[in-house]
Amino acid sequence: MRKIRYKKGRKVQPLHLEYTGIHKSNESEMQLFVYDDLNLTEFEKIKVADFTKSIDPQKTNWLNLHGLNNIELVKAIGDYFEIDNFMLADILNTTKRTKLEEQQEVLFFNIKSLLPTEHSDNIQVEQISFLIKDGVLLSFQEKRSDFFTHIRERIRTHSGIVRTKKADYLLYILLDAVMENFYITLEHEEDKVEELINLSKNSDNPTILERIEKHRDNLNFLKRSIIPLRDSLYDIKSIKDDNVFNVIENENFSFFARLHQKSLELLEQIELDMGSLESASNFFFSFQTHKMNEIMKTLTIVSAIFIPLTFIVGVYGMNFEYMPELKYPNGYYTIVGIMIFIGIAMLFYFKKRRWF
């Protein structure tokens, strides 16, 4: 899991652009959809030089960039759409928290997309940024992925209402697709939590406690990712109430309210899962304590049985010359028999009292 690191020197200069993510070997490619209710034009591997003749201001335009390691390409996109350098820096800086910002007729939204790593307890993190300006929706992804494949198919096949809506509705369904990854990740975490609860009841393997702490960290990271998203979605309501910024049409605010409700549901479920993990920790320590108590009880019973036997052995281990029992022909066997009888009698008594 990546943590925020303080970066000194030129890396924090506002006019300096630098990609801080881990996907630095991916080739940067752009894809453009230009559509309305009647027509669709799709451009693969489009160049910035082709924007002027390809983008239609009378239609909805969706420009998607895969790969943020090409700084010159990102800067060229920013220059064409006259995007502030601060926003470009936020797009490239993957340590930034989720946020919503409106500035100079631009609506900017970045979000963390989380998915579980296969056959691992880790979580994959990718930052995705969205920007709406002049009816054009720009999306910036760190790497090529299939988050939006079904949305592209809906646009191509004219399924649903996406072709009848503007860029604000497209932003909604893209955000909804990213939020589906939160549900997938949370479901994966819940399966792991259930597994850990069952293990904690039956095993004292210390790696269980390590896994519990790992998944507690994962849930905390999920929570830290969703809380700013919840706040940003709530801020959209203030945009509506202020009636200042018209990127989002009034009839589409209800869609973003649904996303806000989803974020609340996710946070509530995370709190429940955190409680389940706490129960798993308690089960683990209770099992450890119970096992230790059983061991101590067994040792105590064994010690209690040997106390009278040790006394008898101690008595007959004294080096006195005149001890009557020493002259008995069968004295040894008699004492051994008495000791066996005492041991069995004490075991029977302990069992009757249900001490083990």
mmCIF file of C-alpha atoms in Angstrom:
data_model
loop_
_atom_site.group_PDB
_atom_site.id
_atom_site.type_symbol
_atom_site.label_atom_id
_atom_site.label_comp_id
_atom_site.label_asym_id
_atom_site.label_seq_id
_atom_site.Cartn_x
_atom_site.Cartn_y
_atom_site.Cartn_z
ATOM 1 C CA MET A 1 0.000 0.000 0.000
ATOM 2 C CA ARG A 2 1.439 3.356 -1.042
ATOM 3 C CA LYS A 3 1.812 6.094 1.533
ATOM 4 C CA ILE A 4 2.114 9.825 1.118
ATOM 5 C CA ARG A 5 5.741 10.872 0.999
ATOM 6 C CA TYR A 6 7.087 14.367 1.387
ATOM 7 C CA LYS A 7 8.946 15.413 -1.764
ATOM 8 C CA LYS A 8 11.535 18.146 -1.495
ATOM 9 C CA GLY A 9 12.997 20.522 -4.042
ATOM 10 C CA ARG A 10 11.721 20.888 -7.550
ATOM 11 C CA LYS A 11 9.085 18.172 -7.199
ATOM 12 C CA VAL A 12 6.818 20.441 -5.195
ATOM 13 C CA GLN A 13 7.114 23.431 -7.558
ATOM 14 C CA PRO A 14 3.623 24.285 -8.899
ATOM 15 C CA LEU A 15 4.738 24.682 -12.531
ATOM 16 C CA HIS A 16 6.738 21.456 -12.568
ATOM 17 C CA LEU A 17 4.897 18.407 -13.873
ATOM 18 C CA GLU A 18 6.038 14.949 -12.834
ATOM 19 C CA TYR A 19 4.228 11.622 -12.761
ATOM 20 C CA THR A 20 4.588 10.092 -9.282
ATOM 21 C CA GLY A 21 2.894 6.732 -9.933
ATOM 22 C CA ILE A 22 4.399 3.306 -10.509
ATOM 23 C CA HIS A 23 3.185 2.628 -14.076
ATOM 24 C CA LYS A 24 6.073 4.330 -15.810
ATOM 25 C CA SER A 25 6.674 1.849 -18.622
ATOM 26 C CA ASN A 26 3.183 1.920 -20.166
ATOM 27 C CA GLU A 27 2.727 3.474 -23.587
ATOM 28 C CA SER A 28 0.450 6.523 -23.559
ATOM 29 C CA GLU A 29 -2.519 6.321 -25.944
ATOM 30 C CA MET A 30 -5.628 8.446 -26.472
ATOM 31 C CA GLN A 31 -9.092 7.414 -27.571
ATOM 32 C CA LEU A 32 -11.858 9.840 -28.568
ATOM 33 C CA PHE A 33 -15.612 9.268 -28.782
ATOM 34 C CA VAL A 34 -17.730 11.955 -30.459
ATOM 35 C CA TYR A 35 -21.431 11.208 -30.348
ATOM 36 C CA ASP A 36 -24.993 12.383 -30.080
ATOM 37 C CA ASP A 37 -28.336 10.605 -30.267
ATOM 38 C CA LEU A 38 -27.962 9.942 -33.990
ATOM 39 C CA ASN A 39 -24.267 9.577 -34.762
ATOM 40 C CA LEU A 40 -21.067 8.179 -33.277
ATOM 41 C CA THR A 41 -17.493 8.656 -34.382
ATOM 42 C CA GLU A 42 -14.670 6.799 -32.646
ATOM 43 C CA PHE A 43 -10.989 7.688 -32.978
ATOM 44 C CA GLU A 44 -8.279 5.253 -31.852
ATOM 45 C CA LYS A 45 -4.763 6.452 -30.993
ATOM 46 C CA ILE A 46 -5.670 10.018 -31.808
ATOM 47 C CA LYS A 47 -3.032 12.788 -31.705
ATOM 48 C CA VAL A 48 -3.320 16.237 -30.178
ATOM 49 C CA ALA A 49 -2.848 17.730 -33.633
ATOM 50 C CA ASP A 50 -6.089 16.029 -34.733
ATOM 51 C CA PHE A 51 -8.239 17.525 -31.959
ATOM 52 C CA THR A 52 -9.322 20.581 -33.943
ATOM 53 C CA LYS A 53 -10.862 18.595 -36.797
ATOM 54 C CA SER A 54 -12.081 15.675 -34.638
ATOM 55 C CA ILE A 55 -13.761 17.331 -31.638
ATOM 56 C CA ASP A 56 -17.292 18.560 -32.351
ATOM 57 C CA PRO A 57 -18.525 21.215 -29.876
ATOM 58 C CA GLN A 58 -22.123 20.455 -30.906
ATOM 59 C CA LYS A 59 -21.844 16.872 -29.681
ATOM 60 C CA THR A 60 -20.619 15.036 -26.582
ATOM 61 C CA ASN A 61 -16.876 14.382 -26.678
ATOM 62 C CA TRP A 62 -15.071 11.864 -24.487
ATOM 63 C CA LEU A 63 -11.277 11.866 -24.661
ATOM 64 C CA ASN A 64 -9.614 9.096 -22.662
ATOM 65 C CA LEU A 65 -5.853 8.903 -22.039
ATOM 66 C CA HIS A 66 -4.160 5.671 -20.954
ATOM 67 C CA GLY A 67 -0.723 6.172 -19.390
ATOM 68 C CA LEU A 68 0.431 9.269 -17.535
ATOM 69 C CA ASN A 69 4.161 8.737 -17.894
ATOM 70 C CA ASN A 70 4.276 10.811 -21.105
ATOM 71 C CA ILE A 71 4.492 14.242 -19.482
ATOM 72 C CA GLU A 72 4.802 16.082 -22.795
ATOM 73 C CA LEU A 73 1.548 14.554 -24.027
ATOM 74 C CA VAL A 74 -0.288 15.512 -20.838
ATOM 75 C CA LYS A 75 1.095 19.038 -21.104
ATOM 76 C CA ALA A 76 0.043 19.257 -24.749
ATOM 77 C CA ILE A 77 -3.501 18.249 -23.802
ATOM 78 C CA GLY A 78 -3.464 20.885 -21.067
ATOM 79 C CA ASP A 79 -2.267 23.543 -23.500
ATOM 80 C CA TYR A 80 -4.953 22.699 -26.063
ATOM 81 C CA PHE A 81 -7.804 22.825 -23.552
ATOM 82 C CA GLU A 82 -6.196 25.666 -21.566
ATOM 83 C CA ILE A 83 -6.122 23.643 -18.354
ATOM 84 C CA ASP A 84 -4.446 25.185 -15.330
ATOM 85 C CA ASN A 85 -1.047 23.690 -14.431
ATOM 86 C CA PHE A 86 -2.229 23.061 -10.886
ATOM 87 C CA MET A 87 -4.891 20.674 -12.223
ATOM 88 C CA LEU A 88 -2.376 18.945 -14.472
ATOM 89 C CA ALA A 89 -0.086 18.511 -11.460
ATOM 90 C CA ASP A 90 -2.965 16.958 -9.510
ATOM 91 C CA ILE A 91 -3.614 14.562 -12.385
ATOM 92 C CA LEU A 92 0.004 13.407 -12.403
ATOM 93 C CA ASN A 93 0.490 13.324 -8.623
ATOM 94 C CA THR A 94 -1.068 10.019 -7.581
ATOM 95 C CA THR A 95 -0.572 10.714 -3.856
ATOM 96 C CA LYS A 96 -3.314 13.351 -3.927
ATOM 97 C CA ARG A 97 -6.570 12.531 -2.164
ATOM 98 C CA THR A 98 -9.882 12.392 -3.996
ATOM 99 C CA LYS A 99 -11.263 15.864 -4.586
ATOM 100 C CA LEU A 100 -13.707 17.941 -6.592
ATOM 101 C CA GLU A 101 -12.732 21.368 -7.898
ATOM 102 C CA GLU A 102 -14.373 23.978 -10.114
ATOM 103 C CA GLN A 103 -12.259 26.702 -11.655
ATOM 104 C CA GLN A 104 -12.435 28.822 -14.775
ATOM 105 C CA GLU A 105 -15.352 26.955 -16.378
ATOM 106 C CA VAL A 106 -13.703 23.615 -15.605
ATOM 107 C CA LEU A 107 -15.034 20.830 -13.393
ATOM 108 C CA PHE A 108 -12.201 18.639 -12.117
ATOM 109 C CA PHE A 109 -12.670 15.343 -10.287
ATOM 110 C CA ASN A 110 -10.060 12.756 -9.343
ATOM 111 C CA ILE A 111 -10.702 9.452 -7.642
ATOM 112 C CA LYS A 112 -8.839 6.342 -6.473
ATOM 113 C CA SER A 113 -9.824 3.090 -8.138
ATOM 114 C CA LEU A 114 -9.189 0.079 -5.882
ATOM 115 C CA LEU A 115 -9.208 -3.586 -6.802
ATOM 116 C CA PRO A 116 -8.006 -6.669 -4.877
ATOM 117 C CA THR A 117 -4.814 -8.335 -6.023
ATOM 118 C CA GLU A 118 -5.395 -11.911 -7.145
ATOM 119 C CA HIS A 119 -4.032 -14.561 -4.734
ATOM 120 C CA SER A 120 -2.879 -11.842 -2.355
ATOM 121 C CA ASP A 121 -4.074 -9.713 0.562
ATOM 122 C CA ASN A 122 -2.920 -6.517 -1.163
ATOM 123 C CA ILE A 123 -5.012 -3.890 -2.944
ATOM 124 C CA GLN A 124 -4.223 -2.413 -6.351
ATOM 125 C CA VAL A 125 -4.515 1.369 -6.457
ATOM 126 C CA GLU A 126 -4.932 3.508 -9.565
ATOM 127 C CA GLN A 127 -5.760 7.193 -9.711
ATOM 128 C CA ILE A 128 -8.281 8.255 -12.354
ATOM 129 C CA SER A 129 -8.958 11.913 -13.075
ATOM 130 C CA PHE A 130 -11.896 13.495 -14.899
ATOM 131 C CA LEU A 131 -12.181 16.982 -16.319
ATOM 132 C CA ILE A 132 -15.134 18.636 -18.060
ATOM 133 C CA LYS A 133 -14.677 21.764 -20.127
ATOM 134 C CA ASP A 134 -16.742 23.151 -23.010
ATOM 135 C CA GLY A 135 -18.752 19.938 -23.326
ATOM 136 C CA VAL A 136 -15.647 17.741 -23.512
ATOM 137 C CA LEU A 137 -15.005 15.093 -20.872
ATOM 138 C CA LEU A 138 -11.349 14.165 -20.413
ATOM 139 C CA SER A 139 -10.411 11.088 -18.417
ATOM 140 C CA PHE A 140 -6.853 10.260 -17.391
ATOM 141 C CA GLN A 141 -5.916 6.687 -16.410
ATOM 142 C CA GLU A 142 -2.530 5.515 -15.171
ATOM 143 C CA LYS A 143 -2.695 2.359 -17.271
ATOM 144 C CA ARG A 144 -4.904 0.525 -19.712
ATOM 145 C CA SER A 145 -7.703 -1.288 -17.895
ATOM 146 C CA ASP A 146 -11.217 -2.550 -18.519
ATOM 147 C CA PHE A 147 -13.061 -0.328 -16.033
ATOM 148 C CA PHE A 148 -15.014 1.414 -18.806
ATOM 149 C CA THR A 149 -15.331 -1.349 -21.410
ATOM 150 C CA HIS A 150 -19.058 -1.788 -20.807
ATOM 151 C CA ILE A 151 -19.584 1.987 -21.093
ATOM 152 C CA ARG A 152 -17.841 2.065 -24.466
ATOM 153 C CA GLU A 153 -20.106 -0.768 -25.613
ATOM 154 C CA ARG A 154 -23.189 1.113 -24.413
ATOM 155 C CA ILE A 155 -22.080 4.108 -26.463
ATOM 156 C CA ARG A 156 -21.339 1.986 -29.530
ATOM 157 C CA THR A 157 -24.623 0.046 -29.358
ATOM 158 C CA HIS A 158 -26.729 3.041 -28.244
ATOM 159 C CA SER A 159 -27.870 1.164 -25.132
ATOM 160 C CA GLY A 160 -29.703 3.128 -22.459
ATOM 161 C CA ILE A 161 -29.776 6.913 -22.431
ATOM 162 C CA VAL A 162 -26.046 7.666 -22.526
ATOM 163 C CA ARG A 163 -26.147 8.870 -26.178
ATOM 164 C CA THR A 164 -29.011 11.242 -25.383
ATOM 165 C CA LYS A 165 -27.140 12.886 -22.484
ATOM 166 C CA LYS A 166 -24.252 15.306 -22.228
ATOM 167 C CA ALA A 167 -20.789 15.005 -20.672
ATOM 168 C CA ASP A 168 -22.111 15.384 -17.107
ATOM 169 C CA TYR A 169 -24.121 12.157 -17.385
ATOM 170 C CA LEU A 170 -21.094 10.431 -18.914
ATOM 171 C CA LEU A 171 -19.105 11.551 -15.882
ATOM 172 C CA TYR A 172 -21.758 9.996 -13.650
ATOM 173 C CA ILE A 173 -21.614 6.571 -15.284
ATOM 174 C CA LEU A 174 -17.802 6.631 -15.319
ATOM 175 C CA LEU A 175 -17.742 7.435 -11.593
ATOM 176 C CA ASP A 176 -20.323 4.722 -11.012
ATOM 177 C CA ALA A 177 -18.088 2.216 -12.820
ATOM 178 C CA VAL A 178 -15.141 3.182 -10.624
ATOM 179 C CA MET A 179 -17.285 2.873 -7.488
ATOM 180 C CA GLU A 180 -18.215 -0.661 -8.540
ATOM 181 C CA ASN A 181 -14.557 -1.496 -7.943
ATOM 182 C CA PHE A 182 -15.011 -0.404 -4.326
ATOM 183 C CA TYR A 183 -17.823 -2.945 -3.978
ATOM 184 C CA ILE A 184 -15.679 -5.668 -5.554
ATOM 185 C CA THR A 185 -12.781 -4.837 -3.230
ATOM 186 C CA LEU A 186 -15.015 -4.694 -0.167
ATOM 187 C CA GLU A 187 -16.636 -8.009 -1.058
ATOM 188 C CA HIS A 188 -13.177 -9.555 -1.395
ATOM 189 C CA GLU A 189 -12.211 -8.138 2.010
ATOM 190 C CA GLU A 190 -15.406 -9.494 3.571
ATOM 191 C CA ASP A 191 -14.615 -12.987 2.280
ATOM 192 C CA LYS A 192 -11.164 -12.714 3.861
ATOM 193 C CA VAL A 193 -12.648 -11.415 7.129
ATOM 194 C CA GLU A 194 -15.059 -14.357 7.296
ATOM 195 C CA GLU A 195 -12.180 -16.747 6.640
ATOM 196 C CA LEU A 196 -10.113 -15.133 9.414
ATOM 197 C CA ILE A 197 -12.997 -15.344 11.886
ATOM 198 C CA ASN A 198 -13.277 -19.091 11.272
ATOM 199 C CA LEU A 199 -9.512 -19.563 11.550
ATOM 200 C CA SER A 200 -9.272 -17.509 14.741
ATOM 201 C CA LYS A 201 -11.747 -19.855 16.444
ATOM 202 C CA ASN A 202 -9.752 -22.989 15.730
ATOM 203 C CA SER A 203 -6.090 -22.078 15.372
ATOM 204 C CA ASP A 204 -3.375 -20.363 17.370
ATOM 205 C CA ASN A 205 -1.111 -19.737 14.367
ATOM 206 C CA PRO A 206 0.403 -16.250 14.894
ATOM 207 C CA THR A 207 0.171 -15.514 11.153
ATOM 208 C CA ILE A 208 -3.593 -15.199 11.645
ATOM 209 C CA LEU A 209 -3.064 -12.112 13.777
ATOM 210 C CA GLU A 210 -0.740 -10.682 11.110
ATOM 211 C CA ARG A 211 -3.413 -11.211 8.441
ATOM 212 C CA ILE A 212 -6.054 -9.614 10.672
ATOM 213 C CA GLU A 213 -3.895 -6.514 10.996
ATOM 214 C CA LYS A 214 -3.236 -6.515 7.241
ATOM 215 C CA HIS A 215 -6.937 -6.540 6.412
ATOM 216 C CA ARG A 216 -7.610 -3.918 9.066
ATOM 217 C CA ASP A 217 -5.110 -1.729 7.206
ATOM 218 C CA ASN A 218 -6.887 -2.523 3.926
ATOM 219 C CA LEU A 219 -10.262 -1.517 5.330
ATOM 220 C CA ASN A 220 -8.785 1.671 6.758
ATOM 221 C CA PHE A 221 -7.313 2.460 3.341
ATOM 222 C CA LEU A 222 -10.713 1.839 1.751
ATOM 223 C CA LYS A 223 -12.273 4.168 4.275
ATOM 224 C CA ARG A 224 -9.657 6.855 3.651
ATOM 225 C CA SER A 225 -10.373 6.592 -0.091
ATOM 226 C CA ILE A 226 -14.159 6.737 0.190
ATOM 227 C CA ILE A 227 -14.507 9.559 2.739
ATOM 228 C CA PRO A 228 -13.129 12.303 0.427
ATOM 229 C CA LEU A 229 -15.216 10.828 -2.415
ATOM 230 C CA ARG A 230 -18.309 11.114 -0.213
ATOM 231 C CA ASP A 231 -17.428 14.709 0.602
ATOM 232 C CA SER A 232 -16.828 15.548 -3.066
ATOM 233 C CA LEU A 233 -20.152 14.060 -4.127
ATOM 234 C CA TYR A 234 -21.859 16.033 -1.394
ATOM 235 C CA ASP A 235 -20.178 19.201 -2.687
ATOM 236 C CA ILE A 236 -21.963 18.719 -6.006
ATOM 237 C CA LYS A 237 -25.160 19.585 -4.147
ATOM 238 C CA SER A 238 -23.686 22.937 -3.218
ATOM 239 C CA ILE A 239 -22.901 23.540 -6.887
ATOM 240 C CA LYS A 240 -26.586 23.022 -7.620
ATOM 241 C CA ASP A 241 -27.733 25.272 -4.798
ATOM 242 C CA ASP A 242 -25.330 28.065 -5.749
ATOM 243 C CA ASN A 243 -26.594 27.975 -9.322
ATOM 244 C CA VAL A 244 -23.256 29.381 -10.462
ATOM 245 C CA PHE A 245 -21.602 26.535 -12.322
ATOM 246 C CA ASN A 246 -23.682 24.934 -15.087
ATOM 247 C CA VAL A 247 -21.533 22.008 -16.172
ATOM 248 C CA ILE A 248 -23.999 19.603 -14.514
ATOM 249 C CA GLU A 249 -27.575 19.932 -15.706
ATOM 250 C CA ASN A 250 -30.274 20.169 -13.038
ATOM 251 C CA GLU A 251 -31.984 16.972 -14.149
ATOM 252 C CA ASN A 252 -28.749 15.009 -13.623
ATOM 253 C CA PHE A 253 -27.979 16.028 -10.034
ATOM 254 C CA SER A 254 -30.115 13.134 -8.797
ATOM 255 C CA PHE A 255 -27.670 10.689 -10.392
ATOM 256 C CA PHE A 256 -24.787 12.105 -8.361
ATOM 257 C CA ALA A 257 -26.993 11.926 -5.261
ATOM 258 C CA ARG A 258 -27.192 8.164 -5.893
ATOM 259 C CA LEU A 259 -23.412 7.976 -5.925
ATOM 260 C CA HIS A 260 -23.325 9.877 -2.644
ATOM 261 C CA GLN A 261 -25.740 7.346 -1.172
ATOM 262 C CA LYS A 262 -23.529 4.498 -2.408
ATOM 263 C CA SER A 263 -20.520 6.051 -0.683
ATOM 264 C CA LEU A 264 -22.483 6.168 2.590
ATOM 265 C CA GLU A 265 -23.451 2.510 2.194
ATOM 266 C CA LEU A 266 -19.822 1.562 1.570
ATOM 267 C CA LEU A 267 -18.658 3.411 4.684
ATOM 268 C CA GLU A 268 -21.334 1.760 6.828
ATOM 269 C CA GLN A 269 -20.331 -1.670 5.557
ATOM 270 C CA ILE A 270 -16.651 -0.935 6.225
ATOM 271 C CA GLU A 271 -17.517 -0.051 9.835
ATOM 272 C CA LEU A 272 -19.324 -3.391 10.196
ATOM 273 C CA ASP A 273 -16.356 -5.236 8.712
ATOM 274 C CA MET A 274 -13.982 -3.433 11.059
ATOM 275 C CA GLY A 275 -16.129 -4.687 13.937
ATOM 276 C CA SER A 276 -15.943 -8.211 12.517
ATOM 277 C CA LEU A 277 -12.158 -7.982 12.386
ATOM 278 C CA GLU A 278 -12.156 -6.844 15.998
ATOM 279 C CA SER A 279 -14.224 -9.931 16.824
ATOM 280 C CA ALA A 280 -11.698 -12.079 14.960
ATOM 281 C CA SER A 281 -8.906 -10.594 17.109
ATOM 282 C CA ASN A 282 -10.922 -11.281 20.247
ATOM 283 C CA PHE A 283 -11.620 -14.852 19.131
ATOM 284 C CA PHE A 284 -7.913 -15.379 18.488
ATOM 285 C CA PHE A 285 -6.835 -14.111 21.908
ATOM 286 C CA SER A 286 -9.709 -15.958 23.614
ATOM 287 C CA PHE A 287 -8.626 -19.177 21.909
ATOM 288 C CA GLN A 288 -5.040 -18.555 23.004
ATOM 289 C CA THR A 289 -6.159 -17.905 26.586
ATOM 290 C CA HIS A 290 -8.428 -20.940 26.624
ATOM 291 C CA LYS A 291 -5.663 -23.163 25.302
ATOM 292 C CA MET A 292 -3.238 -21.798 27.889
ATOM 293 C CA ASN A 293 -5.798 -22.409 30.627
ATOM 294 C CA GLU A 294 -6.235 -26.001 29.469
ATOM 295 C CA ILE A 295 -2.483 -26.519 29.545
ATOM 296 C CA MET A 296 -2.192 -25.005 33.009
ATOM 297 C CA LYS A 297 -5.099 -27.120 34.246
ATOM 298 C CA THR A 298 -3.456 -30.291 32.965
ATOM 299 C CA LEU A 299 -0.125 -29.360 34.557
ATOM 300 C CA THR A 300 -1.875 -28.515 37.828
ATOM 301 C CA ILE A 301 -3.658 -31.872 37.910
ATOM 302 C CA VAL A 302 -0.411 -33.734 37.215
ATOM 303 C CA SER A 303 1.332 -31.705 39.925
ATOM 304 C CA ALA A 304 -1.490 -32.352 42.399
ATOM 305 C CA ILE A 305 -1.273 -36.110 41.783
ATOM 306 C CA PHE A 306 2.466 -36.178 42.350
ATOM 307 C CA ILE A 307 2.399 -34.125 45.572
ATOM 308 C CA PRO A 308 1.364 -37.065 47.852
ATOM 309 C CA LEU A 309 3.517 -39.466 45.825
ATOM 310 C CA THR A 310 6.507 -37.179 46.272
ATOM 311 C CA PHE A 311 5.786 -37.030 50.009
ATOM 312 C CA ILE A 312 5.789 -40.831 50.284
ATOM 313 C CA VAL A 313 8.994 -41.102 48.265
ATOM 314 C CA GLY A 314 10.540 -38.400 50.443
ATOM 315 C CA VAL A 315 9.634 -40.230 53.653
ATOM 316 C CA TYR A 316 11.164 -43.482 52.506
ATOM 317 C CA GLY A 317 14.156 -41.706 51.081
ATOM 318 C CA MET A 318 15.314 -40.632 54.577
ATOM 319 C CA ASN A 319 18.508 -42.323 55.745
ATOM 320 C CA PHE A 320 17.299 -43.468 59.141
ATOM 321 C CA GLU A 321 18.637 -46.836 60.270
ATOM 322 C CA TYR A 322 15.507 -47.931 62.140
ATOM 323 C CA MET A 323 12.462 -47.779 59.872
ATOM 324 C CA PRO A 324 10.090 -50.759 60.531
ATOM 325 C CA GLU A 325 8.724 -50.906 56.984
ATOM 326 C CA LEU A 326 12.222 -51.489 55.602
ATOM 327 C CA LYS A 327 12.249 -55.008 57.065
ATOM 328 C CA TYR A 328 9.000 -56.095 55.397
ATOM 329 C CA PRO A 329 9.633 -58.629 52.602
ATOM 330 C CA ASN A 330 6.898 -57.116 50.392
ATOM 331 C CA GLY A 331 7.258 -53.509 51.621
ATOM 332 C CA TYR A 332 8.404 -52.149 48.250
ATOM 333 C CA TYR A 333 5.471 -53.634 46.358
ATOM 334 C CA THR A 334 3.047 -52.478 49.027
ATOM 335 C CA ILE A 335 4.242 -48.860 48.850
ATOM 336 C CA VAL A 336 4.210 -48.884 45.034
ATOM 337 C CA GLY A 337 0.669 -50.273 45.107
ATOM 338 C CA ILE A 338 -0.431 -47.598 47.581
ATOM 339 C CA MET A 339 1.092 -44.900 45.370
ATOM 340 C CA ILE A 340 -0.704 -46.270 42.284
ATOM 341 C CA PHE A 341 -3.969 -46.402 44.212
ATOM 342 C CA ILE A 342 -3.576 -42.805 45.408
ATOM 343 C CA GLY A 343 -2.887 -41.603 41.847
ATOM 344 C CA ILE A 344 -5.920 -43.424 40.411
ATOM 345 C CA ALA A 345 -8.134 -42.276 43.285
ATOM 346 C CA MET A 346 -7.138 -38.648 42.751
ATOM 347 C CA LEU A 347 -7.750 -38.921 39.000
ATOM 348 C CA PHE A 348 -11.197 -40.376 39.691
ATOM 349 C CA TYR A 349 -11.953 -37.589 42.170
ATOM 350 C CA PHE A 350 -10.843 -34.854 39.748
ATOM 351 C CA LYS A 351 -12.916 -36.411 36.992
ATOM 352 C CA LYS A 352 -15.980 -36.647 39.218
ATOM 353 C CA ARG A 353 -15.610 -32.962 40.082
ATOM 354 C CA ARG A 354 -15.269 -32.219 36.347
ATOM 355 C CA TRP A 355 -11.960 -30.468 36.776
ATOM 356 C CA PHE A 356 -10.850 -31.890 33.430
#
